[in-house]
Amino acid sequence: MTAPKSAAVAKPPRGGRKEPAAEPAPEAGDMMMGELAELLGYALKRAQLRVFEDFLQCVAPVQLTPAQFSVLLLLDVNPGRNQTEIATTLGILRPNFVAMLDALESRGLCQRTRSPSDRRSHILMLTDKGRATLARAKKLVATRHEARLSELLGEDNRIALLAMLGKIAREF
Amino acid sequence: MTAPKSAAVAKPPRGGRKEPAAEPAPEAGDMMMGELAELLGYALKRAQLRVFEDFLQCVAPVQLTPAQFSVLLLLDVNPGRNQTEIATTLGILRPNFVAMLDALESRGLCQRTRSPSDRRSHILMLTDKGRATLARAKKLVATRHEARLSELLGEDNRIALLAMLGKIAREF
DNA sequence: GGCTATTTGATATAGTTCATAACAATTATC
DNA sequence: GATAATTGTTATGAACTATATCAAATAGCC
C-alpha cells in the first residue's frame, strides 16, 4: 500500500556541475512520506512546479513565462478582445493583467488600441513580432517540453491526464 | 476618513446577482481556447488551484493550509527529525520553514526540542493537540475532499492520476 | 589540542504572485 | 439628465518564494 516501487533517486548524470536548483530532498533518503503520497493536492502541486520549471527552461530562448505564453496563445486565436475578457478567461485579475500587458507591449509583442465602439476598452492584438515569437515558442514547447512529457507518460496517458485535469478544473 | 461618494463600493444587488467568486470566465462565453487546451502545464495549474481552494474550504474547521497539513502529516510519521530534514523533504526552504513552524508551535500543534546529540538542531514532534488536530483534519480531507475527488474521477482514475503526477514530479 | 570548514536554525531582505479598494473616463440605464 | 455600471489603471497589502548572512555548534583535518 505504501510505495509500489522503490525507484532509485533520479540522479541527473551531469558531471562536474553543482545544481543550485530546488531539490525536493537532497538528504533524508529514508524519510517516510506517509499519507502524503495519497494526497492529490500535494502531487498536483509538485508536478505543476516541475512542469513549470521545465517549461521555463525549454522556452528560455524566447524569454516567455507560462503566463505570458498563455496570453499570446489566447490573443492569437481571439484577436480584438479587450483586457477584461482575456484576463478573466485566464483567471488573471484585471489589475494584475495591466503590468503583464505592459511587459508584452513594451517588447513589441502585442498592441493596445482604443476601441471605436467603446472608448473605455482596449482592443488587443498580436503584432507581427508577437506572432513570430509565439510561433517560435510553440515549436519549442512542442518539441522540447510536451514531447518529453508524452515520452515519459505515454501519449495515451498524457491525453487521459489532460482530460482529468480539465475535469477537475471545470467540474470539481 | 473622507467618504468619497464614488460608487462601486457596496451597492445593493439591483436586478441581477453578480458572483464575486473567482470565476475563470464569467463572461466571454465564446472565447477560443486554442492550443491552451492542450497545454499540460496550464491544465495542471488550473486543477491545482481548484484542488487547493477546495482543500482549504473542507479543512477550514481545523484552520490548516495544505502546506501546514503536509508538515503535520510528515511529523506524525517521522518523529524526531529536525527542521532541515522536514523542510527539504517538502521542498520548503529552511528560512521559510521557520515562520511556518513558529505558527504551528504557537498553536501548540508541534514542539521544538534541542537535540542532545547535536545541539544545533531542533528535534520536531507533534504534541497531543497536534495529533488530535491532524486526526480531525485527516478525517475532513478524506470524507469531504478526497472522497469527492474520487467520486468525480472514479477511484481507478484517481489512482492513475496520482501515479502520473508522482511520475512527473520524480522523473521528469 | 587547535584551526578551518560545514551545518543548523534564524533574521533580514528582495522578488513574485495574488487580492482588494479606489479612481477617472466612458457607457448603460432609467 | 441623474445615477449606476464598466474599463483600464494605480496603489497597496498579503502570501509565497528565494538569497545572503549570522551566531552557535559540530565535523574534519593537521
XYZ file of C-alpha atoms (C1' of nucleotides) in Angstrom:
404
model
C 0.000 0.000 0.000
C 2.920 2.266 0.516
C 5.418 2.515 -2.295
C 4.701 0.065 -5.093
C 8.127 0.669 -6.456
C 11.103 1.879 -4.568
C 12.607 3.590 -7.550
C 16.091 4.862 -7.005
C 16.553 8.564 -6.573
C 16.597 10.116 -10.002
C 20.129 11.383 -10.166
C 20.894 13.700 -13.062
C 24.056 12.280 -14.586
C 25.615 15.635 -15.099
C 29.302 15.551 -14.436
C 31.190 18.204 -12.583
C 28.364 20.698 -12.195
C 26.743 21.737 -8.945
C 23.000 22.151 -9.200
C 21.538 25.006 -7.178
C 18.083 24.023 -8.330
C 15.387 23.300 -5.779
C 15.776 19.623 -4.997
C 12.905 18.096 -3.033
C 15.108 16.103 -0.701
C 18.830 16.107 -1.218
C 19.236 14.180 2.000
C 16.912 12.346 4.307
C 16.729 9.396 1.993
C 14.776 7.292 4.449
C 12.004 9.755 5.146
C 8.539 8.278 5.439
C 6.086 10.081 3.211
C 3.072 8.610 4.974
C -0.310 9.646 3.616
C 1.305 12.496 1.772
C 1.755 10.080 -1.098
C -2.014 9.756 -1.320
C -2.773 13.458 -1.263
C -3.834 14.513 -4.724
C -3.282 18.183 -3.968
C 0.297 17.571 -2.939
C 1.027 15.527 -6.038
C -0.621 18.189 -8.181
C 1.466 20.995 -6.748
C 4.717 19.102 -7.016
C 4.023 18.100 -10.612
C 2.913 21.594 -11.530
C 6.073 23.160 -10.121
C 8.239 20.701 -12.004
C 6.375 21.202 -15.280
C 6.559 24.992 -14.996
C 10.239 24.786 -14.204
C 10.829 22.705 -17.291
C 8.633 24.960 -19.396
C 10.641 27.985 -18.370
C 13.848 26.247 -19.310
C 12.599 24.925 -22.649
C 11.164 28.252 -23.734
C 14.070 30.318 -22.395
C 15.277 31.280 -25.919
C 12.163 33.419 -26.387
C 12.004 34.584 -22.747
C 8.378 33.816 -22.047
C 6.795 32.695 -18.795
C 3.936 30.196 -18.834
C 1.504 33.014 -18.092
C 2.874 35.192 -20.902
C 2.739 32.278 -23.291
C -0.884 31.662 -22.413
C -1.709 35.305 -23.086
C -0.071 35.230 -26.524
C -1.829 31.963 -27.354
C -5.190 33.443 -26.447
C -4.587 36.717 -28.282
C -3.609 34.814 -31.396
C -6.864 32.859 -31.534
C -9.039 35.685 -30.190
C -7.935 38.913 -31.821
C -9.852 42.048 -30.992
C -10.781 41.181 -27.434
C -10.298 43.596 -24.578
C -8.238 43.244 -21.417
C -11.068 42.160 -19.164
C -12.077 39.330 -21.457
C -8.574 37.949 -21.900
C -7.673 38.340 -18.239
C -10.784 36.718 -16.798
C -10.568 33.851 -19.269
C -7.082 33.104 -17.962
C -8.095 33.559 -14.353
C -5.997 36.709 -14.068
C -7.408 39.643 -12.143
C -7.699 42.782 -14.199
C -5.379 44.878 -12.057
C -2.642 42.281 -12.327
C -3.122 41.971 -16.060
C -2.087 45.572 -16.649
C 1.582 45.049 -15.803
C 1.607 41.815 -17.768
C 0.373 43.590 -20.874
C 2.803 46.449 -20.280
C 5.660 43.967 -20.399
C 4.443 42.271 -23.559
C 3.632 45.540 -25.282
C 6.962 47.126 -24.358
C 8.641 44.177 -26.047
C 6.557 44.806 -29.129
C 4.717 41.500 -28.913
C 1.201 42.865 -28.639
C -0.636 46.100 -29.027
C -3.402 48.030 -27.283
C -5.822 50.046 -29.383
C -8.742 52.116 -28.174
C -11.987 50.589 -29.318
C -14.005 52.969 -31.513
C -17.288 51.481 -30.336
C -16.442 51.621 -26.622
C -13.673 54.054 -25.867
C -13.152 52.675 -22.378
C -11.812 49.354 -23.566
C -8.606 48.423 -25.307
C -8.643 46.149 -28.306
C -5.785 43.680 -28.031
C -3.863 42.257 -30.952
C -0.619 40.458 -31.552
C 1.979 42.286 -33.593
C 3.896 40.557 -36.364
C 6.748 40.175 -33.947
C 4.339 38.734 -31.414
C 3.103 36.172 -33.908
C 6.654 35.256 -34.847
C 7.676 34.910 -31.213
C 4.608 32.833 -30.473
C 5.350 30.559 -33.405
C 8.873 30.041 -32.186
C 7.687 29.460 -28.631
C 5.089 26.957 -29.804
C 7.768 24.979 -31.573
C 9.997 24.991 -28.501
C 7.145 23.887 -26.270
C 6.075 21.127 -28.628
C 9.480 19.669 -29.366
C 11.304 20.188 -26.101
C 8.581 20.228 -23.474
C 5.399 18.422 -24.387
C 7.205 15.796 -26.422
C 9.251 14.747 -23.424
C 6.154 14.669 -21.261
C 4.460 12.466 -23.785
C 7.509 10.254 -23.865
C 7.540 9.974 -20.085
C 3.867 9.169 -19.656
C 2.962 7.658 -22.971
C 0.809 9.638 -25.364
C -2.426 7.950 -24.353
C -1.753 8.604 -20.706
C -0.832 12.220 -21.412
C -4.207 12.708 -23.073
C -6.000 10.958 -20.246
C -4.153 13.132 -17.748
C -5.124 16.271 -19.621
C -8.745 15.184 -19.599
C -8.778 14.506 -15.871
C -7.116 17.803 -15.022
C -9.609 19.652 -17.172
C -12.443 17.844 -15.462
C -11.128 18.833 -12.043
C -10.733 22.465 -13.029
C -14.185 22.635 -14.579
C -16.393 20.327 -12.550
C -14.870 19.951 -9.123
C -11.928 59.132 6.891
C -13.269 61.079 3.993
C -16.178 59.314 2.485
C -15.875 59.822 -1.231
C -19.172 59.401 -2.906
C -17.600 57.218 -5.513
C -19.915 54.430 -6.406
C -18.987 50.817 -6.740
C -18.126 50.348 -3.097
C -21.005 48.412 -1.667
C -24.053 48.527 -3.774
C -27.283 46.650 -3.219
C -27.703 43.985 -5.843
C -30.160 45.608 -8.160
C -31.681 43.483 -10.816
C -29.373 40.534 -11.197
C -26.907 38.905 -8.875
C -23.226 39.005 -9.641
C -20.865 36.387 -8.280
C -17.711 37.845 -6.762
C -16.153 34.392 -6.589
C -13.069 33.707 -8.688
C -14.693 32.503 -11.850
C -12.370 31.655 -14.718
C -14.584 33.326 -17.272
C -17.839 34.800 -16.056
C -18.395 36.243 -19.470
C -16.739 35.728 -22.828
C -18.580 32.500 -23.282
C -17.429 32.184 -26.865
C -13.746 32.533 -26.213
C -11.497 30.265 -28.232
C -9.078 28.430 -26.014
C -6.857 27.386 -28.905
C -3.856 25.268 -28.034
C -4.226 26.276 -24.403
C -6.468 23.234 -24.035
C -3.507 21.037 -24.956
C -1.006 22.617 -22.593
C -0.399 20.233 -19.737
C 1.148 22.936 -17.573
C -1.917 25.120 -17.889
C -4.261 22.266 -17.007
C -2.042 21.342 -14.082
C -2.063 24.824 -12.657
C -5.795 25.285 -13.015
C -6.528 21.926 -11.424
C -4.053 22.548 -8.628
C -5.591 25.904 -7.784
C -9.051 24.410 -7.695
C -7.994 21.470 -5.532
C -6.194 23.719 -3.047
C -9.188 26.015 -2.904
C -11.426 23.080 -2.094
C -8.945 21.692 0.413
C -8.874 24.981 2.266
C -12.647 25.021 2.418
C -13.005 21.394 3.522
C -10.394 21.660 6.222
C -11.481 25.093 7.422
C -12.811 23.751 10.753
C -9.243 22.991 11.862
C -7.696 26.025 10.165
C -4.898 24.314 8.294
C -3.402 25.212 4.956
C -2.263 22.470 2.576
C 1.341 23.232 3.485
C 0.647 23.064 7.214
C -1.250 19.831 6.800
C 1.677 18.312 4.920
C 4.035 19.315 7.723
C 1.841 17.702 10.377
C 1.488 14.565 8.275
C 5.230 14.278 7.919
C 5.949 14.977 11.580
C 3.470 12.315 12.598
C 5.179 9.584 10.595
C 8.708 10.887 11.128
C 9.018 11.961 14.739
C 12.364 13.197 15.945
C 13.526 14.758 12.677
C 14.995 18.230 12.556
C 13.830 21.270 10.647
C 16.172 20.887 7.711
C 15.067 17.339 7.040
C 11.362 18.072 7.192
C 11.643 21.281 5.199
C 13.755 19.922 2.355
C 11.585 16.832 2.073
C 8.608 19.084 1.472
C 10.513 21.368 -0.889
C 10.391 24.200 1.623
C 13.476 26.355 2.047
C 14.839 26.385 5.562
C 14.434 30.129 6.108
C 10.795 29.965 5.114
C 10.186 26.953 7.284
C 10.982 28.887 10.451
C 7.875 31.040 10.351
C 5.765 28.033 9.418
C 6.942 26.166 12.477
C 6.506 29.251 14.630
C 2.858 29.320 13.629
C 2.290 25.636 14.317
C 4.205 25.710 17.579
C 2.428 28.843 18.815
C -0.833 26.977 18.284
C 0.520 24.118 20.353
C 0.426 21.643 17.482
C 4.117 20.778 17.435
C 7.161 21.257 19.541
C 10.844 22.080 19.064
C 13.361 20.406 21.357
C 17.105 20.843 21.311
C 18.767 17.633 20.276
C 21.112 16.288 22.971
C 23.390 14.712 20.381
C 23.615 17.785 18.157
C 22.702 20.910 19.972
C 22.406 22.928 16.791
C 19.347 21.116 15.576
C 15.800 21.031 16.823
C 14.033 17.743 17.251
C 10.474 18.137 15.985
C 7.485 16.331 17.418
C 3.737 16.609 17.319
C 2.034 17.427 20.576
C -1.061 15.570 21.685
C -3.091 18.501 20.443
C -1.205 18.311 17.155
C -2.036 14.638 16.789
C -5.660 15.283 17.615
C -5.855 18.146 15.150
C -4.167 16.060 12.489
C -6.591 13.207 13.067
C -9.516 15.557 12.706
C -8.001 17.121 9.612
C -7.367 13.723 8.068
C -10.980 12.810 8.519
C -12.143 16.056 6.954
C -9.801 15.623 3.998
C -10.806 12.020 3.447
C -14.559 12.450 3.738
C -15.085 15.898 2.280
C -12.206 16.385 -0.098
C -10.657 13.216 -1.466
C -13.938 11.353 -1.469
C -15.497 13.917 -3.773
C -12.437 13.855 -5.976
C -12.711 10.092 -6.214
C -16.383 10.410 -6.989
C -15.690 12.896 -9.754
C -12.933 10.946 -11.460
C -13.697 7.405 -10.426
C -11.435 5.701 -7.924
C -9.337 3.906 -10.522
C -8.752 7.107 -12.412
C -7.860 8.955 -9.216
C -5.181 6.389 -8.519
C -3.903 6.535 -12.066
C -3.807 10.318 -11.852
C -1.854 10.165 -8.629
C 0.650 7.815 -10.205
C 1.172 10.033 -13.240
C 1.632 13.161 -11.149
C 4.144 11.384 -8.967
C 5.998 10.206 -12.025
C 6.183 13.741 -13.378
C 7.429 15.148 -10.083
C 10.045 12.434 -9.698
C 11.192 11.558 -13.176
C 10.513 14.472 -15.454
C 44.706 20.352 21.043
C 43.695 23.888 17.702
C 42.336 25.730 13.223
C 39.224 25.736 9.431
C 35.093 24.343 7.125
C 30.417 22.896 7.424
C 25.884 22.555 9.328
C 21.671 24.271 11.800
C 18.282 27.448 12.937
C 17.400 32.102 12.405
C 16.988 37.009 10.550
C 16.744 40.292 7.051
C 15.509 41.262 2.631
C 14.000 41.255 -2.007
C 11.241 39.325 -5.749
C 6.932 37.239 -7.293
C 2.295 36.160 -7.263
C -2.286 37.146 -5.772
C -6.094 40.007 -3.998
C -8.869 44.298 -2.780
C -10.051 49.193 -2.785
C -10.451 53.136 -5.235
C -10.390 56.472 -9.170
C -11.087 58.869 -13.898
C -13.148 58.239 -18.149
C -16.731 56.305 -20.513
C -21.022 53.962 -21.313
C -25.537 51.994 -19.853
C -29.965 52.563 -17.578
C -33.910 54.572 -16.089
C -30.132 64.139 -17.316
C -29.063 61.875 -12.927
C -27.449 57.551 -11.275
C -25.318 53.170 -11.787
C -22.110 50.137 -14.022
C -17.910 49.035 -16.741
C -12.910 49.547 -18.329
C -8.304 50.277 -17.601
C -5.441 51.777 -14.120
C -2.917 52.820 -9.704
C -1.929 51.898 -5.104
C -1.424 48.731 -1.697
C -1.130 44.724 1.141
C -0.896 39.717 1.985
C 1.238 35.380 0.933
C 4.725 32.800 -1.027
C 9.470 32.221 -2.738
C 14.489 32.947 -2.945
C 19.204 34.595 -1.456
C 22.655 36.322 1.654
C 24.242 36.337 6.125
C 24.857 35.385 11.057
C 25.883 33.018 15.724
C 26.237 28.701 17.714
C 27.587 24.183 17.314
C 29.769 20.370 15.121
C 32.955 17.872 11.950
C 37.259 17.331 9.770
C 41.989 17.891 9.361
C 46.874 18.601 10.644
